[in-house]
PDB file of C-alpha atoms in Angstrom:
ATOM      1  CA  GLY A   1      40.534 -74.098  42.110  1.00  0.00           C
ATOM      2  CA  VAL A   2      37.393 -76.245  42.313  1.00  0.00           C
ATOM      3  CA  SER A   3      37.086 -76.262  38.516  1.00  0.00           C
ATOM      4  CA  MET A   4      40.674 -77.471  38.130  1.00  0.00           C
ATOM      5  CA  ALA A   5      40.257 -80.133  40.823  1.00  0.00           C
ATOM      6  CA  VAL A   6      37.125 -81.522  39.143  1.00  0.00           C
ATOM      7  CA  ALA A   7      38.883 -81.620  35.740  1.00  0.00           C
ATOM      8  CA  LYS A   8      41.891 -83.452  37.192  1.00  0.00           C
ATOM      9  CA  ALA A   9      39.640 -85.943  38.977  1.00  0.00           C
ATOM     10  CA  ALA A  10      37.732 -86.590  35.745  1.00  0.00           C
ATOM     11  CA  ALA A  11      40.960 -87.130  33.800  1.00  0.00           C
ATOM     12  CA  ASP A  12      42.258 -89.509  36.471  1.00  0.00           C
ATOM     13  CA  SER A  13      38.993 -91.475  36.473  1.00  0.00           C
ATOM     14  CA  LEU A  14      39.383 -92.015  32.727  1.00  0.00           C
ATOM     15  CA  ASN A  15      43.105 -92.751  33.093  1.00  0.00           C
ATOM     16  CA  LEU A  16      43.926 -89.917  30.683  1.00  0.00           C
ATOM     17  CA  PRO A  17      46.647 -87.268  30.789  1.00  0.00           C
ATOM     18  CA  LEU A  18      45.060 -83.901  31.471  1.00  0.00           C
ATOM     19  CA  TYR A  19      45.851 -82.508  28.005  1.00  0.00           C
ATOM     20  CA  ARG A  20      44.113 -85.473  26.334  1.00  0.00           C
ATOM     21  CA  TYR A  21      41.085 -85.113  28.581  1.00  0.00           C
ATOM     22  CA  PHE A  22      40.842 -81.431  27.650  1.00  0.00           C
ATOM     23  CA  GLY A  23      41.681 -81.895  23.990  1.00  0.00           C
ATOM     24  CA  GLY A  24      40.133 -85.191  23.038  1.00  0.00           C
ATOM     25  CA  SER A  25      42.175 -85.245  19.838  1.00  0.00           C
ATOM     26  CA  ASN A  26      45.056 -87.133  18.294  1.00  0.00           C
ATOM     27  CA  ALA A  27      46.560 -83.945  16.803  1.00  0.00           C
ATOM     28  CA  PHE A  28      48.492 -81.838  19.300  1.00  0.00           C
ATOM     29  CA  THR A  29      50.734 -78.809  18.971  1.00  0.00           C
ATOM     30  CA  LEU A  30      53.298 -77.381  21.366  1.00  0.00           C
ATOM     31  CA  PRO A  31      53.166 -73.592  21.858  1.00  0.00           C
ATOM     32  CA  VAL A  32      55.955 -71.099  21.290  1.00  0.00           C
ATOM     33  CA  PRO A  33      57.278 -70.021  24.709  1.00  0.00           C
ATOM     34  CA  THR A  34      57.357 -66.254  25.154  1.00  0.00           C
ATOM     35  CA  MET A  35      59.834 -65.793  27.984  1.00  0.00           C
ATOM     36  CA  ASN A  36      59.927 -62.732  30.207  1.00  0.00           C
ATOM     37  CA  VAL A  37      63.687 -62.273  30.571  1.00  0.00           C
ATOM     38  CA  LEU A  38      63.916 -58.568  31.340  1.00  0.00           C
ATOM     39  CA  ASN A  39      61.589 -56.730  33.721  1.00  0.00           C
ATOM     40  CA  GLY A  40      60.346 -53.186  34.149  1.00  0.00           C
ATOM     41  CA  GLY A  41      57.214 -51.511  35.464  1.00  0.00           C
ATOM     42  CA  LYS A  42      55.756 -52.964  38.649  1.00  0.00           C
ATOM     43  CA  HIS A  43      57.823 -56.136  38.194  1.00  0.00           C
ATOM     44  CA  ALA A  44      61.085 -54.320  38.877  1.00  0.00           C
ATOM     45  CA  GLY A  45      62.699 -51.439  40.739  1.00  0.00           C
ATOM     46  CA  ASN A  46      64.027 -49.632  37.671  1.00  0.00           C
ATOM     47  CA  GLU A  47      62.650 -46.765  35.569  1.00  0.00           C
ATOM     48  CA  LEU A  48      61.370 -48.818  32.619  1.00  0.00           C
ATOM     49  CA  ALA A  49      57.663 -48.184  32.009  1.00  0.00           C
ATOM     50  CA  ILE A  50      57.124 -51.333  29.938  1.00  0.00           C
ATOM     51  CA  GLN A  51      56.600 -54.241  32.317  1.00  0.00           C
ATOM     52  CA  GLU A  52      58.006 -57.209  30.379  1.00  0.00           C
ATOM     53  CA  PHE A  53      60.544 -57.689  27.607  1.00  0.00           C
ATOM     54  CA  MET A  54      60.267 -61.234  26.262  1.00  0.00           C
ATOM     55  CA  ILE A  55      62.100 -63.520  23.828  1.00  0.00           C
ATOM     56  CA  GLN A  56      60.239 -65.904  21.526  1.00  0.00           C
ATOM     57  CA  PRO A  57      62.240 -68.765  19.927  1.00  0.00           C
ATOM     58  CA  LYS A  58      59.701 -69.226  17.147  1.00  0.00           C
ATOM     59  CA  GLY A  59      62.207 -70.613  14.638  1.00  0.00           C
ATOM     60  CA  ALA A  60      62.792 -73.858  16.540  1.00  0.00           C
ATOM     61  CA  GLU A  61      61.613 -77.210  15.212  1.00  0.00           C
ATOM     62  CA  THR A  62      60.563 -78.652  18.589  1.00  0.00           C
ATOM     63  CA  PHE A  63      59.565 -77.289  21.969  1.00  0.00           C
ATOM     64  CA  TYR A  64      62.688 -78.932  23.408  1.00  0.00           C
ATOM     65  CA  GLU A  65      64.843 -76.913  21.015  1.00  0.00           C
ATOM     66  CA  ALA A  66      62.863 -73.723  21.719  1.00  0.00           C
ATOM     67  CA  LEU A  67      63.415 -74.073  25.448  1.00  0.00           C
ATOM     68  CA  GLN A  68      67.129 -74.682  24.915  1.00  0.00           C
ATOM     69  CA  ILE A  69      67.408 -71.561  22.750  1.00  0.00           C
ATOM     70  CA  GLY A  70      65.554 -69.475  25.318  1.00  0.00           C
ATOM     71  CA  ALA A  71      67.721 -70.738  28.181  1.00  0.00           C
ATOM     72  CA  GLU A  72      70.920 -70.022  26.240  1.00  0.00           C
ATOM     73  CA  ILE A  73      69.869 -66.456  25.472  1.00  0.00           C
ATOM     74  CA  TYR A  74      68.731 -65.914  29.064  1.00  0.00           C
ATOM     75  CA  HIS A  75      72.167 -66.820  30.437  1.00  0.00           C
ATOM     76  CA  VAL A  76      74.011 -64.821  27.771  1.00  0.00           C
ATOM     77  CA  LEU A  77      71.812 -61.841  28.655  1.00  0.00           C
ATOM     78  CA  GLY A  78      72.707 -62.229  32.326  1.00  0.00           C
ATOM     79  CA  LYS A  79      76.447 -62.096  31.551  1.00  0.00           C
ATOM     80  CA  LEU A  80      75.938 -59.140  29.226  1.00  0.00           C
ATOM     81  CA  LEU A  81      74.002 -57.197  31.857  1.00  0.00           C
ATOM     82  CA  GLU A  82      76.595 -57.952  34.522  1.00  0.00           C
ATOM     83  CA  ARG A  83      79.342 -56.600  32.244  1.00  0.00           C
ATOM     84  CA  LYS A  84      77.436 -53.395  31.521  1.00  0.00           C
ATOM     85  CA  TYR A  85      75.536 -52.687  34.723  1.00  0.00           C
ATOM     86  CA  GLY A  86      77.230 -54.661  37.483  1.00  0.00           C
ATOM     87  CA  ARG A  87      76.343 -57.796  39.412  1.00  0.00           C
ATOM     88  CA  SER A  88      73.166 -56.386  40.949  1.00  0.00           C
ATOM     89  CA  SER A  89      71.638 -56.108  37.465  1.00  0.00           C
ATOM     90  CA  THR A  90      71.138 -59.874  37.405  1.00  0.00           C
ATOM     91  CA  ASN A  91      68.762 -59.836  40.363  1.00  0.00           C
ATOM     92  CA  VAL A  92      65.457 -61.202  39.103  1.00  0.00           C
ATOM     93  CA  GLY A  93      61.851 -60.010  39.271  1.00  0.00           C
ATOM     94  CA  TYR A  94      58.623 -61.891  39.996  1.00  0.00           C
ATOM     95  CA  GLU A  95      58.816 -64.020  36.855  1.00  0.00           C
ATOM     96  CA  GLY A  96      62.536 -64.723  36.743  1.00  0.00           C
ATOM     97  CA  GLY A  97      63.474 -61.875  34.407  1.00  0.00           C
ATOM     98  CA  TYR A  98      66.472 -59.661  35.135  1.00  0.00           C
ATOM     99  CA  ALA A  99      65.792 -56.190  36.499  1.00  0.00           C
ATOM    100  CA  PRO A 100      68.748 -53.951  35.604  1.00  0.00           C
ATOM    101  CA  LYS A 101      68.867 -50.213  36.271  1.00  0.00           C
ATOM    102  CA  MET A 102      67.561 -49.064  32.909  1.00  0.00           C
ATOM    103  CA  SER A 103      65.380 -46.076  32.084  1.00  0.00           C
ATOM    104  CA  GLU A 104      64.388 -46.319  28.396  1.00  0.00           C
ATOM    105  CA  SER A 105      62.741 -49.083  26.392  1.00  0.00           C
ATOM    106  CA  THR A 106      65.358 -48.935  23.628  1.00  0.00           C
ATOM    107  CA  GLU A 107      68.065 -49.676  26.201  1.00  0.00           C
ATOM    108  CA  ALA A 108      66.298 -52.918  27.125  1.00  0.00           C
ATOM    109  CA  LEU A 109      65.582 -53.836  23.506  1.00  0.00           C
ATOM    110  CA  ASP A 110      69.206 -53.221  22.502  1.00  0.00           C
ATOM    111  CA  ALA A 111      70.317 -55.587  25.280  1.00  0.00           C
ATOM    112  CA  LEU A 112      67.927 -58.305  24.044  1.00  0.00           C
ATOM    113  CA  VAL A 113      69.071 -57.970  20.438  1.00  0.00           C
ATOM    114  CA  GLU A 114      72.707 -58.125  21.522  1.00  0.00           C
ATOM    115  CA  ALA A 115      72.069 -61.217  23.673  1.00  0.00           C
ATOM    116  CA  ILE A 116      70.212 -62.990  20.846  1.00  0.00           C
ATOM    117  CA  GLU A 117      73.082 -62.327  18.448  1.00  0.00           C
ATOM    118  CA  GLU A 118      75.784 -63.192  21.000  1.00  0.00           C
ATOM    119  CA  ALA A 119      74.039 -66.510  21.639  1.00  0.00           C
ATOM    120  CA  GLY A 120      74.299 -67.265  17.918  1.00  0.00           C
ATOM    121  CA  TYR A 121      70.738 -66.664  16.743  1.00  0.00           C
ATOM    122  CA  THR A 122      69.066 -64.311  14.288  1.00  0.00           C
ATOM    123  CA  ASP A 123      65.899 -62.228  14.433  1.00  0.00           C
ATOM    124  CA  SER A 124      64.203 -64.710  12.100  1.00  0.00           C
ATOM    125  CA  GLU A 125      64.742 -67.429  14.713  1.00  0.00           C
ATOM    126  CA  VAL A 126      64.069 -65.421  17.873  1.00  0.00           C
ATOM    127  CA  THR A 127      61.692 -62.473  18.094  1.00  0.00           C
ATOM    128  CA  ILE A 128      60.814 -60.088  20.905  1.00  0.00           C
ATOM    129  CA  GLY A 129      57.533 -59.590  22.752  1.00  0.00           C
ATOM    130  CA  LEU A 130      56.497 -56.663  24.935  1.00  0.00           C
ATOM    131  CA  ASP A 131      53.973 -56.524  27.745  1.00  0.00           C
ATOM    132  CA  ALA A 132      53.483 -52.802  28.161  1.00  0.00           C
ATOM    133  CA  ALA A 133      50.866 -53.155  30.943  1.00  0.00           C
ATOM    134  CA  ALA A 134      50.000 -49.596  29.961  1.00  0.00           C
ATOM    135  CA  SER A 135      47.281 -49.181  32.596  1.00  0.00           C
ATOM    136  CA  GLU A 136      50.160 -48.863  35.077  1.00  0.00           C
ATOM    137  CA  PHE A 137      51.659 -45.781  33.374  1.00  0.00           C
ATOM    138  CA  TYR A 138      48.380 -44.189  32.254  1.00  0.00           C
ATOM    139  CA  GLU A 139      46.901 -41.203  34.042  1.00  0.00           C
ATOM    140  CA  GLU A 140      44.311 -38.624  33.029  1.00  0.00           C
ATOM    141  CA  GLY A 141      44.488 -39.359  29.315  1.00  0.00           C
ATOM    142  CA  PHE A 142      48.276 -39.564  28.985  1.00  0.00           C
ATOM    143  CA  TYR A 143      50.985 -42.216  29.173  1.00  0.00           C
ATOM    144  CA  THR A 144      54.321 -41.557  30.886  1.00  0.00           C
ATOM    145  CA  ILE A 145      57.072 -43.565  29.201  1.00  0.00           C
ATOM    146  CA  ASP A 146      60.800 -42.969  28.701  1.00  0.00           C
ATOM    147  CA  GLY A 147      60.460 -39.728  30.642  1.00  0.00           C
ATOM    148  CA  LYS A 148      57.853 -38.375  28.215  1.00  0.00           C
ATOM    149  CA  ARG A 149      54.130 -37.717  28.554  1.00  0.00           C
ATOM    150  CA  LEU A 150      52.400 -39.060  25.447  1.00  0.00           C
ATOM    151  CA  SER A 151      48.856 -38.977  24.133  1.00  0.00           C
ATOM    152  CA  ALA A 152      47.344 -42.168  22.734  1.00  0.00           C
ATOM    153  CA  LEU A 153      48.144 -41.031  19.169  1.00  0.00           C
ATOM    154  CA  GLU A 154      51.724 -40.265  20.134  1.00  0.00           C
ATOM    155  CA  LEU A 155      51.995 -43.651  21.842  1.00  0.00           C
ATOM    156  CA  ILE A 156      50.851 -45.353  18.627  1.00  0.00           C
ATOM    157  CA  ASP A 157      53.691 -43.614  16.779  1.00  0.00           C
ATOM    158  CA  TYR A 158      56.044 -44.707  19.562  1.00  0.00           C
ATOM    159  CA  TYR A 159      55.082 -48.386  19.156  1.00  0.00           C
ATOM    160  CA  VAL A 160      55.296 -48.182  15.352  1.00  0.00           C
ATOM    161  CA  GLU A 161      58.833 -46.819  15.654  1.00  0.00           C
ATOM    162  CA  LEU A 162      59.833 -49.657  18.006  1.00  0.00           C
ATOM    163  CA  VAL A 163      58.375 -52.317  15.679  1.00  0.00           C
ATOM    164  CA  ASN A 164      60.182 -50.769  12.713  1.00  0.00           C
ATOM    165  CA  SER A 165      63.481 -50.737  14.623  1.00  0.00           C
ATOM    166  CA  TYR A 166      63.422 -54.096  16.442  1.00  0.00           C
ATOM    167  CA  PRO A 167      62.237 -57.675  15.691  1.00  0.00           C
ATOM    168  CA  ILE A 168      59.059 -57.279  17.772  1.00  0.00           C
ATOM    169  CA  LEU A 169      56.429 -59.956  17.144  1.00  0.00           C
ATOM    170  CA  SER A 170      53.890 -59.055  19.845  1.00  0.00           C
ATOM    171  CA  ILE A 171      52.748 -56.204  22.073  1.00  0.00           C
ATOM    172  CA  GLU A 172      50.482 -56.922  25.030  1.00  0.00           C
ATOM    173  CA  ASP A 173      48.269 -54.265  26.644  1.00  0.00           C
ATOM    174  CA  PRO A 174      49.725 -51.314  24.708  1.00  0.00           C
ATOM    175  CA  PHE A 175      46.996 -49.028  26.119  1.00  0.00           C
ATOM    176  CA  TYR A 176      44.996 -48.838  29.315  1.00  0.00           C
ATOM    177  CA  GLU A 177      42.288 -51.405  29.907  1.00  0.00           C
ATOM    178  CA  GLU A 178      39.270 -49.484  28.564  1.00  0.00           C
ATOM    179  CA  ALA A 179      40.907 -48.045  25.446  1.00  0.00           C
ATOM    180  CA  PHE A 180      39.188 -50.263  22.866  1.00  0.00           C
ATOM    181  CA  GLU A 181      39.384 -47.578  20.162  1.00  0.00           C
ATOM    182  CA  ASP A 182      43.133 -47.144  20.632  1.00  0.00           C
ATOM    183  CA  PHE A 183      43.658 -50.917  20.469  1.00  0.00           C
ATOM    184  CA  GLU A 184      41.682 -50.883  17.215  1.00  0.00           C
ATOM    185  CA  ALA A 185      43.817 -48.066  15.781  1.00  0.00           C
ATOM    186  CA  LEU A 186      47.102 -49.787  16.671  1.00  0.00           C
ATOM    187  CA  THR A 187      45.892 -53.155  15.323  1.00  0.00           C
ATOM    188  CA  ASN A 188      45.087 -51.489  12.011  1.00  0.00           C
ATOM    189  CA  GLU A 189      48.424 -49.674  11.972  1.00  0.00           C
ATOM    190  CA  LEU A 190      50.520 -52.717  12.909  1.00  0.00           C
ATOM    191  CA  TRP A 191      48.477 -55.341  11.069  1.00  0.00           C
ATOM    192  CA  ASP A 192      51.427 -57.761  10.947  1.00  0.00           C
ATOM    193  CA  THR A 193      52.101 -57.571  14.707  1.00  0.00           C
ATOM    194  CA  ILE A 194      50.337 -59.635  17.374  1.00  0.00           C
ATOM    195  CA  ILE A 195      48.429 -57.164  19.558  1.00  0.00           C
ATOM    196  CA  VAL A 196      47.420 -58.985  22.749  1.00  0.00           C
ATOM    197  CA  GLY A 197      44.543 -58.080  25.048  1.00  0.00           C
ATOM    198  CA  ASP A 198      45.021 -59.027  28.705  1.00  0.00           C
ATOM    199  CA  ASP A 199      43.633 -56.256  30.905  1.00  0.00           C
ATOM    200  CA  LEU A 200      41.471 -55.340  27.902  1.00  0.00           C
ATOM    201  CA  PHE A 201      39.660 -58.706  27.718  1.00  0.00           C
ATOM    202  CA  VAL A 202      40.281 -60.311  31.144  1.00  0.00           C
ATOM    203  CA  THR A 203      39.437 -63.706  29.559  1.00  0.00           C
ATOM    204  CA  ASN A 204      35.804 -62.576  29.406  1.00  0.00           C
ATOM    205  CA  ILE A 205      33.728 -63.445  26.336  1.00  0.00           C
ATOM    206  CA  GLU A 206      31.634 -60.271  26.587  1.00  0.00           C
ATOM    207  CA  ARG A 207      34.686 -58.027  26.462  1.00  0.00           C
ATOM    208  CA  LEU A 208      36.327 -60.250  23.857  1.00  0.00           C
ATOM    209  CA  SER A 209      33.189 -60.098  21.705  1.00  0.00           C
ATOM    210  CA  LYS A 210      33.343 -56.298  21.790  1.00  0.00           C
ATOM    211  CA  GLY A 211      36.985 -56.431  20.739  1.00  0.00           C
ATOM    212  CA  VAL A 212      36.258 -58.824  17.893  1.00  0.00           C
ATOM    213  CA  ASP A 213      33.432 -56.636  16.610  1.00  0.00           C
ATOM    214  CA  MET A 214      35.675 -53.565  16.645  1.00  0.00           C
ATOM    215  CA  GLY A 215      38.873 -55.235  15.482  1.00  0.00           C
ATOM    216  CA  ALA A 216      40.538 -54.192  18.745  1.00  0.00           C
ATOM    217  CA  ALA A 217      43.645 -56.386  19.178  1.00  0.00           C
ATOM    218  CA  ASN A 218      44.110 -59.685  17.356  1.00  0.00           C
ATOM    219  CA  ALA A 219      45.135 -61.959  20.235  1.00  0.00           C
ATOM    220  CA  LEU A 220      43.745 -63.085  23.591  1.00  0.00           C
ATOM    221  CA  LEU A 221      45.779 -63.623  26.743  1.00  0.00           C
ATOM    222  CA  LEU A 222      44.113 -66.599  28.412  1.00  0.00           C
ATOM    223  CA  LYS A 223      44.297 -66.642  32.220  1.00  0.00           C
ATOM    224  CA  ILE A 224      42.103 -69.278  33.794  1.00  0.00           C
ATOM    225  CA  ASN A 225      41.966 -67.701  37.249  1.00  0.00           C
ATOM    226  CA  GLN A 226      41.132 -64.345  35.709  1.00  0.00           C
ATOM    227  CA  ILE A 227      37.667 -65.562  34.675  1.00  0.00           C
ATOM    228  CA  GLY A 228      37.293 -68.179  37.412  1.00  0.00           C
ATOM    229  CA  THR A 229      36.501 -71.537  35.752  1.00  0.00           C
ATOM    230  CA  LEU A 230      38.032 -73.719  33.087  1.00  0.00           C
ATOM    231  CA  SER A 231      34.755 -73.832  31.147  1.00  0.00           C
ATOM    232  CA  GLU A 232      34.589 -70.044  30.841  1.00  0.00           C
ATOM    233  CA  ALA A 233      38.255 -69.869  29.884  1.00  0.00           C
ATOM    234  CA  PHE A 234      37.753 -72.485  27.169  1.00  0.00           C
ATOM    235  CA  ASP A 235      34.736 -70.550  25.874  1.00  0.00           C
ATOM    236  CA  ALA A 236      36.952 -67.477  25.530  1.00  0.00           C
ATOM    237  CA  ALA A 237      39.686 -69.469  23.780  1.00  0.00           C
ATOM    238  CA  SER A 238      37.150 -70.964  21.372  1.00  0.00           C
ATOM    239  CA  MET A 239      35.688 -67.549  20.537  1.00  0.00           C
ATOM    240  CA  ALA A 240      39.166 -66.150  19.936  1.00  0.00           C
ATOM    241  CA  SER A 241      40.196 -69.007  17.640  1.00  0.00           C
ATOM    242  CA  ARG A 242      36.946 -68.882  15.649  1.00  0.00           C
ATOM    243  CA  ASN A 243      37.604 -65.231  14.942  1.00  0.00           C
ATOM    244  CA  GLY A 244      41.225 -65.648  13.911  1.00  0.00           C
ATOM    245  CA  TYR A 245      42.711 -64.340  17.150  1.00  0.00           C
ATOM    246  CA  THR A 246      45.997 -65.771  18.398  1.00  0.00           C
ATOM    247  CA  VAL A 247      45.630 -67.459  21.813  1.00  0.00           C
ATOM    248  CA  VAL A 248      48.370 -66.942  24.384  1.00  0.00           C
ATOM    249  CA  VAL A 249      47.949 -69.101  27.507  1.00  0.00           C
ATOM    250  CA  SER A 250      49.397 -67.298  30.499  1.00  0.00           C
ATOM    251  CA  HIS A 251      50.591 -67.742  34.056  1.00  0.00           C
ATOM    252  CA  ARG A 252      50.253 -65.041  36.731  1.00  0.00           C
ATOM    253  CA  SER A 253      52.940 -63.078  38.544  1.00  0.00           C
ATOM    254  CA  ALA A 254      52.108 -64.888  41.790  1.00  0.00           C
ATOM    255  CA  GLU A 255      52.365 -68.576  40.871  1.00  0.00           C
ATOM    256  CA  THR A 256      52.665 -72.091  42.258  1.00  0.00           C
ATOM    257  CA  GLU A 257      54.223 -75.166  40.680  1.00  0.00           C
ATOM    258  CA  ASP A 258      50.835 -76.282  39.320  1.00  0.00           C
ATOM    259  CA  THR A 259      51.226 -77.139  35.623  1.00  0.00           C
ATOM    260  CA  THR A 260      47.610 -77.102  34.427  1.00  0.00           C
ATOM    261  CA  ILE A 261      48.238 -74.273  31.959  1.00  0.00           C
ATOM    262  CA  SER A 262      50.845 -76.401  30.160  1.00  0.00           C
ATOM    263  CA  ASP A 263      48.231 -79.089  29.494  1.00  0.00           C
ATOM    264  CA  ILE A 264      45.674 -76.470  28.482  1.00  0.00           C
ATOM    265  CA  SER A 265      48.023 -74.853  25.970  1.00  0.00           C
ATOM    266  CA  VAL A 266      48.528 -78.189  24.198  1.00  0.00           C
ATOM    267  CA  ALA A 267      44.888 -79.226  24.421  1.00  0.00           C
ATOM    268  CA  ILE A 268      43.498 -76.063  22.800  1.00  0.00           C
ATOM    269  CA  GLY A 269      46.307 -75.655  20.281  1.00  0.00           C
ATOM    270  CA  ALA A 270      47.416 -72.289  21.678  1.00  0.00           C
ATOM    271  CA  GLU A 271      49.998 -70.567  19.520  1.00  0.00           C
ATOM    272  CA  MET A 272      51.991 -69.264  22.481  1.00  0.00           C
ATOM    273  CA  ILE A 273      52.486 -69.804  26.210  1.00  0.00           C
ATOM    274  CA  LYS A 274      53.653 -67.089  28.547  1.00  0.00           C
ATOM    275  CA  THR A 275      55.116 -68.502  31.728  1.00  0.00           C
ATOM    276  CA  GLY A 276      58.174 -66.490  32.652  1.00  0.00           C
ATOM    277  CA  ALA A 277      61.918 -66.842  32.294  1.00  0.00           C
ATOM    278  CA  PRO A 278      63.585 -70.267  32.307  1.00  0.00           C
ATOM    279  CA  ALA A 279      64.260 -69.769  36.019  1.00  0.00           C
ATOM    280  CA  ARG A 280      62.468 -70.210  39.385  1.00  0.00           C
ATOM    281  CA  GLY A 281      60.614 -73.433  40.165  1.00  0.00           C
ATOM    282  CA  GLU A 282      57.101 -72.095  39.650  1.00  0.00           C
ATOM    283  CA  ARG A 283      58.059 -71.097  36.079  1.00  0.00           C
ATOM    284  CA  THR A 284      60.250 -74.033  35.080  1.00  0.00           C
ATOM    285  CA  ALA A 285      57.566 -76.472  36.297  1.00  0.00           C
ATOM    286  CA  LYS A 286      55.420 -75.423  33.317  1.00  0.00           C
ATOM    287  CA  TYR A 287      58.282 -75.815  30.864  1.00  0.00           C
ATOM    288  CA  ASN A 288      59.163 -79.240  32.291  1.00  0.00           C
ATOM    289  CA  GLN A 289      55.559 -80.383  31.875  1.00  0.00           C
ATOM    290  CA  LEU A 290      55.591 -79.290  28.224  1.00  0.00           C
ATOM    291  CA  LEU A 291      58.808 -81.247  27.713  1.00  0.00           C
ATOM    292  CA  ARG A 292      57.137 -84.339  29.217  1.00  0.00           C
ATOM    293  CA  ILE A 293      54.072 -83.910  27.000  1.00  0.00           C
ATOM    294  CA  GLU A 294      56.200 -83.510  23.870  1.00  0.00           C
ATOM    295  CA  GLU A 295      58.207 -86.608  24.766  1.00  0.00           C
ATOM    296  CA  GLU A 296      55.052 -88.618  25.425  1.00  0.00           C
ATOM    297  CA  LEU A 297      53.427 -87.559  22.151  1.00  0.00           C
ATOM    298  CA  GLY A 298      56.517 -88.343  20.090  1.00  0.00           C
ATOM    299  CA  ASP A 299      55.946 -87.943  16.353  1.00  0.00           C
ATOM    300  CA  VAL A 300      52.353 -86.826  16.958  1.00  0.00           C
ATOM    301  CA  ALA A 301      53.605 -83.564  18.531  1.00  0.00           C
ATOM    302  CA  HIS A 302      54.174 -80.549  16.322  1.00  0.00           C
ATOM    303  CA  TYR A 303      55.779 -77.252  17.294  1.00  0.00           C
ATOM    304  CA  VAL A 304      53.606 -74.277  16.379  1.00  0.00           C
ATOM    305  CA  GLN A 305      54.788 -72.070  13.533  1.00  0.00           C
ATOM    306  CA  ILE A 306      53.832 -68.396  13.905  1.00  0.00           C
TER     307      ILE A 306
END
């Protein structure tokens, strides 16, 4: 909090928008929003082990268009879930995603694919991201998912099957938080998929350095309050970018309407931003700030292509 307050005061003293103070550049990109629209795990009261099922409108030409696509799919998904599971299925979790009574990952993924298609988009325009948060369903060397107890090797096969069957672009925290070797194995197996370390790296350059050396994951989830200061978070983002890792700027489950992460995502050229469904004020505040930044930048703004 102190770090953010000092940065905002410095930007104000120079009469600069926060993203320009952070970035100090005339070239800015807008990140692809990865929207948590369907919840499981500890974010919901259903039987899904995977915590977040996200949509990623990567085929848009502007952030404005990406947000519109995401909002359209979100509302189509809500109607689809109500038809199939009843009105209570559109109750939302911490981050605005729906929390229907589902039990298997494929059930959730099928619903996302159907909603994307019903909204008029293709899997080349809109992909899917998963946040497994696997530490939450890991115990004594095994992972309990879809009613099965899987070893790490079996879980790798499980993820490979999902990626082969659905338009999945990214998987966050596919294993528990100390499983560097398993992250390495999955990254090698799914070399064309973004494997994101959140609990694995905790925005810490020492843990990230270990991951880089091993080839464990190929993306960093950047949470500024996870490491404690903006300077340390920027150090982690810089290390990730230098080593070819995708940077995903992220909110937290418990949020306020502060929009600092929107400015950060533009300033550091993050490829993606993770800040919930297009619902609830503490989530939409970030999207609205990105819309304002894109409008202010005009032709200088470019939407990231991933």
